[in-house]
Every structure is written in C-alpha cells, then in structure tokens.
mmCIF file of C-alpha atoms in Angstrom:
data_model
loop_
_atom_site.group_PDB
_atom_site.id
_atom_site.type_symbol
_atom_site.label_atom_id
_atom_site.label_comp_id
_atom_site.label_asym_id
_atom_site.label_seq_id
_atom_site.Cartn_x
_atom_site.Cartn_y
_atom_site.Cartn_z
ATOM 1 C CA LEU D 6 2.580 -4.626 -2.208
ATOM 2 C CA THR D 7 3.088 -3.531 -5.127
ATOM 3 C CA VAL D 8 4.364 0.131 -6.139
ATOM 4 C CA MET D 9 2.361 1.068 -9.114
ATOM 5 C CA SER D 10 4.139 4.349 -10.649
ATOM 6 C CA THR D 11 7.090 6.257 -10.439
ATOM 7 C CA LYS D 12 8.164 10.368 -10.952
ATOM 8 C CA ASN D 13 10.558 11.873 -10.257
ATOM 9 C CA ASN D 14 11.825 14.290 -7.411
ATOM 10 C CA ASN D 15 13.209 17.480 -7.123
ATOM 11 C CA ASP D 16 17.090 15.224 -7.290
ATOM 12 C CA GLY D 17 15.849 13.224 -10.225
ATOM 13 C CA ASP D 18 15.394 9.830 -8.327
ATOM 14 C CA LYS D 19 12.182 7.876 -9.052
ATOM 15 C CA ILE D 20 9.747 7.784 -5.739
ATOM 16 C CA PRO D 21 6.555 5.755 -5.806
ATOM 17 C CA SER D 22 3.577 8.095 -6.688
ATOM 18 C CA VAL D 23 1.473 5.737 -3.415
ATOM 19 C CA LEU D 24 4.465 7.189 -1.525
ATOM 20 C CA GLN D 25 3.828 10.806 -2.730
ATOM 21 C CA SER D 26 0.381 10.964 -0.601
ATOM 22 C CA PRO D 27 -0.654 14.168 1.247
ATOM 23 C CA SER D 28 0.453 14.040 4.654
ATOM 24 C CA PRO D 29 -2.014 12.071 7.312
ATOM 25 C CA PRO D 30 -4.647 13.747 9.297
ATOM 26 C CA ASN D 31 -4.144 15.810 12.245
ATOM 27 C CA GLY D 32 -3.799 13.372 15.294
ATOM 28 C CA LEU D 33 -0.940 12.531 17.427
ATOM 29 C CA LEU D 34 2.234 12.208 15.997
ATOM 30 C CA VAL D 35 4.863 10.235 17.682
ATOM 31 C CA GLN D 36 8.481 8.890 16.147
ATOM 32 C CA HIS D 37 10.578 6.428 17.250
ATOM 33 C CA SER D 38 14.058 5.333 16.424
ATOM 34 C CA PHE D 39 15.323 1.470 16.134
ATOM 35 C CA VAL D 40 18.526 -0.332 15.433
ATOM 36 C CA VAL D 41 18.085 -2.644 12.915
ATOM 37 C CA TYR D 42 19.992 -6.545 13.569
ATOM 38 C CA ARG D 43 21.530 -7.935 10.799
ATOM 39 C CA ASP D 44 18.744 -10.812 10.312
ATOM 40 C CA GLU D 45 15.801 -8.655 10.042
ATOM 41 C CA TRP D 46 17.315 -7.040 6.521
ATOM 42 C CA ASN D 47 16.736 -9.123 3.388
ATOM 43 C CA GLY D 48 18.913 -8.744 1.803
ATOM 44 C CA ASP D 49 19.408 -5.091 1.116
ATOM 45 C CA HIS D 50 16.127 -4.613 1.751
ATOM 46 C CA LEU D 51 13.685 -4.716 5.294
ATOM 47 C CA SER D 52 10.876 -7.589 4.702
ATOM 48 C CA PHE D 53 7.080 -6.706 4.959
ATOM 49 C CA TYR D 54 6.682 -8.581 7.449
ATOM 50 C CA ASN D 55 9.731 -6.793 9.477
ATOM 51 C CA VAL D 56 8.668 -3.788 8.891
ATOM 52 C CA LEU D 57 5.197 -4.096 10.554
ATOM 53 C CA ASN D 58 7.156 -5.450 13.895
ATOM 54 C CA PHE D 59 8.801 -2.447 13.660
ATOM 55 C CA PHE D 60 5.344 -0.532 13.158
ATOM 56 C CA GLU D 61 4.025 -2.812 16.439
ATOM 57 C CA ARG D 62 6.898 -2.125 18.435
ATOM 58 C CA LEU D 63 6.182 1.799 18.266
ATOM 59 C CA ARG D 64 2.491 1.403 18.352
ATOM 60 C CA SER D 65 3.179 -1.144 21.910
ATOM 61 C CA ILE D 66 5.354 1.604 23.206
ATOM 62 C CA GLN D 67 2.551 4.406 22.638
ATOM 63 C CA ILE D 68 0.311 1.958 24.350
ATOM 64 C CA GLY D 69 2.834 0.872 27.527
ATOM 65 C CA GLY D 70 3.232 -2.264 26.599
ATOM 66 C CA PRO D 71 0.266 -5.773 26.980
ATOM 67 C CA ASP D 72 0.474 -5.817 31.236
ATOM 68 C CA LYS D 73 -0.928 -2.382 30.973
ATOM 69 C CA LEU D 74 -3.687 -3.853 28.776
ATOM 70 C CA LYS D 75 -3.909 -7.099 30.734
ATOM 71 C CA MET D 76 -4.528 -5.179 34.097
ATOM 72 C CA PHE D 77 -7.763 -4.023 31.831
ATOM 73 C CA ARG D 78 -8.604 -7.080 30.411
ATOM 74 C CA LEU D 79 -8.360 -5.469 26.886
ATOM 75 C CA LEU D 80 -6.308 -7.078 23.741
ATOM 76 C CA VAL D 81 -5.183 -5.035 20.861
ATOM 77 C CA VAL D 82 -5.763 -6.478 17.273
ATOM 78 C CA VAL D 83 -4.963 -4.863 13.836
ATOM 79 C CA ALA D 84 -8.011 -5.106 12.175
ATOM 80 C CA ARG D 85 -7.034 -4.043 9.049
ATOM 81 C CA ILE D 86 -4.177 -2.917 6.874
ATOM 82 C CA ASP D 87 -4.562 -0.540 3.718
ATOM 83 C CA HIS D 88 -1.580 1.049 1.456
ATOM 84 C CA GLY D 89 0.938 -0.795 2.783
ATOM 85 C CA VAL D 90 3.596 -0.878 0.731
ATOM 86 C CA VAL D 91 7.696 -1.712 1.042
ATOM 87 C CA LEU D 92 10.001 0.759 -1.382
ATOM 88 C CA PRO D 93 12.042 -2.122 -3.415
ATOM 89 C CA LEU D 94 15.115 0.423 -2.813
ATOM 90 C CA PRO D 95 18.495 -1.243 -1.959
ATOM 91 C CA LEU D 96 19.656 0.667 1.458
ATOM 92 C CA PRO D 97 23.294 1.898 0.866
ATOM 93 C CA GLN D 98 25.766 0.099 3.302
ATOM 94 C CA ALA D 99 25.783 1.298 6.764
ATOM 95 C CA LYS D 100 29.038 2.060 7.964
ATOM 96 C CA ARG D 101 27.482 2.467 11.488
ATOM 97 C CA LYS D 102 24.918 0.442 12.991
ATOM 98 C CA ARG D 103 21.547 0.897 10.308
ATOM 99 C CA VAL D 104 18.718 2.951 12.118
ATOM 100 C CA VAL D 105 15.616 2.769 11.583
ATOM 101 C CA LEU D 106 12.622 5.877 12.301
ATOM 102 C CA VAL D 107 9.212 5.041 12.567
ATOM 103 C CA GLU D 108 6.584 7.582 12.707
ATOM 104 C CA THR D 109 2.842 7.087 13.636
ATOM 105 C CA THR D 110 0.471 9.501 13.169
ATOM 106 C CA PHE D 111 -2.525 8.004 15.844
ATOM 107 C CA VAL D 112 -6.148 9.377 14.535
ATOM 108 C CA MET D 113 -9.350 7.806 16.623
ATOM 109 C CA LYS D 114 -11.852 7.155 14.831
ATOM 110 C CA ASN D 115 -15.729 5.975 15.091
ATOM 111 C CA ARG D 116 -16.255 7.301 18.909
ATOM 112 C CA ASN D 117 -12.925 6.274 19.278
ATOM 113 C CA ARG D 118 -13.590 2.672 19.349
ATOM 114 C CA THR D 119 -11.040 2.401 16.471
ATOM 115 C CA CYS D 120 -7.972 3.657 15.911
ATOM 116 C CA ASP D 121 -5.957 4.261 12.584
ATOM 117 C CA CYS D 122 -2.505 4.397 12.813
ATOM 118 C CA HIS D 123 -0.832 6.725 9.921
ATOM 119 C CA GLN D 124 2.331 4.686 9.857
ATOM 120 C CA ARG D 125 5.915 5.512 8.065
ATOM 121 C CA LEU D 126 9.009 3.600 7.867
ATOM 122 C CA TYR D 127 12.543 5.781 7.189
ATOM 123 C CA HIS D 128 16.107 4.818 7.326
ATOM 124 C CA VAL D 129 18.359 7.115 8.740
ATOM 125 C CA ASN D 130 21.891 6.520 7.082
ATOM 126 C CA ASP D 131 25.180 7.629 8.188
ATOM 127 C CA ASP D 132 24.731 11.715 8.048
ATOM 128 C CA ASP D 133 21.034 11.487 9.672
ATOM 129 C CA LYS D 134 19.177 11.657 6.515
ATOM 130 C CA LYS D 135 16.086 10.013 6.042
ATOM 131 C CA GLN D 136 14.924 7.943 3.581
ATOM 132 C CA LEU D 137 11.325 6.315 2.986
ATOM 133 C CA VAL D 138 11.143 2.933 2.918
ATOM 134 C CA ALA D 139 7.947 2.181 3.869
ATOM 135 C CA GLN D 140 4.057 2.990 4.831
ATOM 136 C CA ALA D 141 1.125 1.562 5.820
ATOM 137 C CA VAL D 142 -2.395 2.058 7.201
ATOM 138 C CA VAL D 143 -3.297 0.119 10.179
ATOM 139 C CA THR D 144 -6.345 -0.107 11.536
ATOM 140 C CA LEU D 145 -6.378 -1.206 15.466
ATOM 141 C CA MET D 146 -9.674 -2.305 17.364
ATOM 142 C CA LEU D 147 -10.040 -3.598 21.147
ATOM 143 C CA LEU D 148 -10.924 -6.494 22.389
ATOM 144 C CA ASP D 149 -12.451 -7.371 25.525
ATOM 145 C CA THR D 150 -10.655 -10.717 26.519
ATOM 146 C CA THR D 151 -13.182 -12.299 29.063
ATOM 147 C CA THR D 152 -16.028 -11.704 26.018
ATOM 148 C CA GLY D 153 -14.033 -12.425 23.021
ATOM 149 C CA ARG D 154 -15.918 -9.689 21.413
ATOM 150 C CA PRO D 155 -15.418 -5.830 20.947
ATOM 151 C CA ALA D 156 -14.930 -3.405 23.764
ATOM 152 C CA LYS D 157 -18.125 -1.559 24.738
ATOM 153 C CA GLN D 158 -15.717 1.096 24.922
ATOM 154 C CA THR D 159 -12.247 2.305 24.872
ATOM 155 C CA PRO D 160 -10.945 3.336 28.415
ATOM 156 C CA LYS D 161 -9.699 7.176 28.649
ATOM 157 C CA TRP D 162 -6.211 6.717 29.733
ATOM 158 C CA LEU D 163 -5.941 4.689 26.709
ATOM 159 C CA VAL D 164 -7.916 7.752 23.944
ATOM 160 C CA LYS D 165 -5.187 9.459 25.866
ATOM 161 C CA ARG D 166 -2.114 8.056 25.010
ATOM 162 C CA PHE D 167 -3.259 8.388 21.241
ATOM 163 C CA THR D 168 -4.746 11.823 21.430
#
C-alpha cells in the first residue's frame, strides 16, 4: 500500500492523487459511524488492519450479521482487495472520543454473484468535519458452507440488502 504522488487541494494541503479518483459507480450508499478505541490507533494513525476491521463491521451490519448467513448455509468471503490506501496523515488530538465514518457503495456484479464494495473511511474531527483516511474496493463472494464451493446464486434477500 503506497501512495504514488500528491497534489495540492484548494487549501494547499497535499492529497494523494490515488484518493482523487472519481466517485464510486452508482450503487447503494451506506454510512455508519464508529467510535475508535485507543488500542485501534497506531500512534496517530490507523493501521491497514484496523481500517479493514472497520470496513468489515459496516459490511456485517448491512448483511444482518453472521447468524443470518448461517440460516442459509452461506459464508461471505473477501475475494479481492483493490486500491487499498491508508493515508500517512497524522490525525489531530481529539477533545472527545475519536469517531470514524465508513461509507460504502455496494455494486452487484457477475449476475449478482459478487459484490464490489467501494469503501472509504473518514476521521470525524471535533467540529464534525470529515478527513479522508483510507479507501479500498473490497470484492465479496458467497460460498455454500455445505460444499465449500461458490454459491450458485445469491439469495434475493441478500441482493436487496446490497441494491
């Protein structure tokens, strides 16, 4: 995970060009805020591991949790992670609890057999302004837990959760 180059924004701040990509494609946009605990910070930064944990939390909430999938003998697995970037920007000391906002745009692909999750994580500062910290495109795939093979089709209830 590297940042190739930076450009100045209107305020003169340097922003990695990889994060200046166009908006994610049309799909279902879901947002959720999480409190960040001290042990989740690596100094003044979030590690990529912890960023992926926040991304996973939002996806699990959207699905309805692991118990929902167990009823249908399904397992959601991460098939691929693309464009994963965590900014090496030090975050200011927070006066209150640190909060992050995860935004995910769900886009169903391959006849609803996979789902691309365009995910961004923002730090929400004390005056409720967002600062982009990380982004990735996480591709999900369903496995049938009885066979261990890819599911033949995605249940309609799950397609509705992602569209």
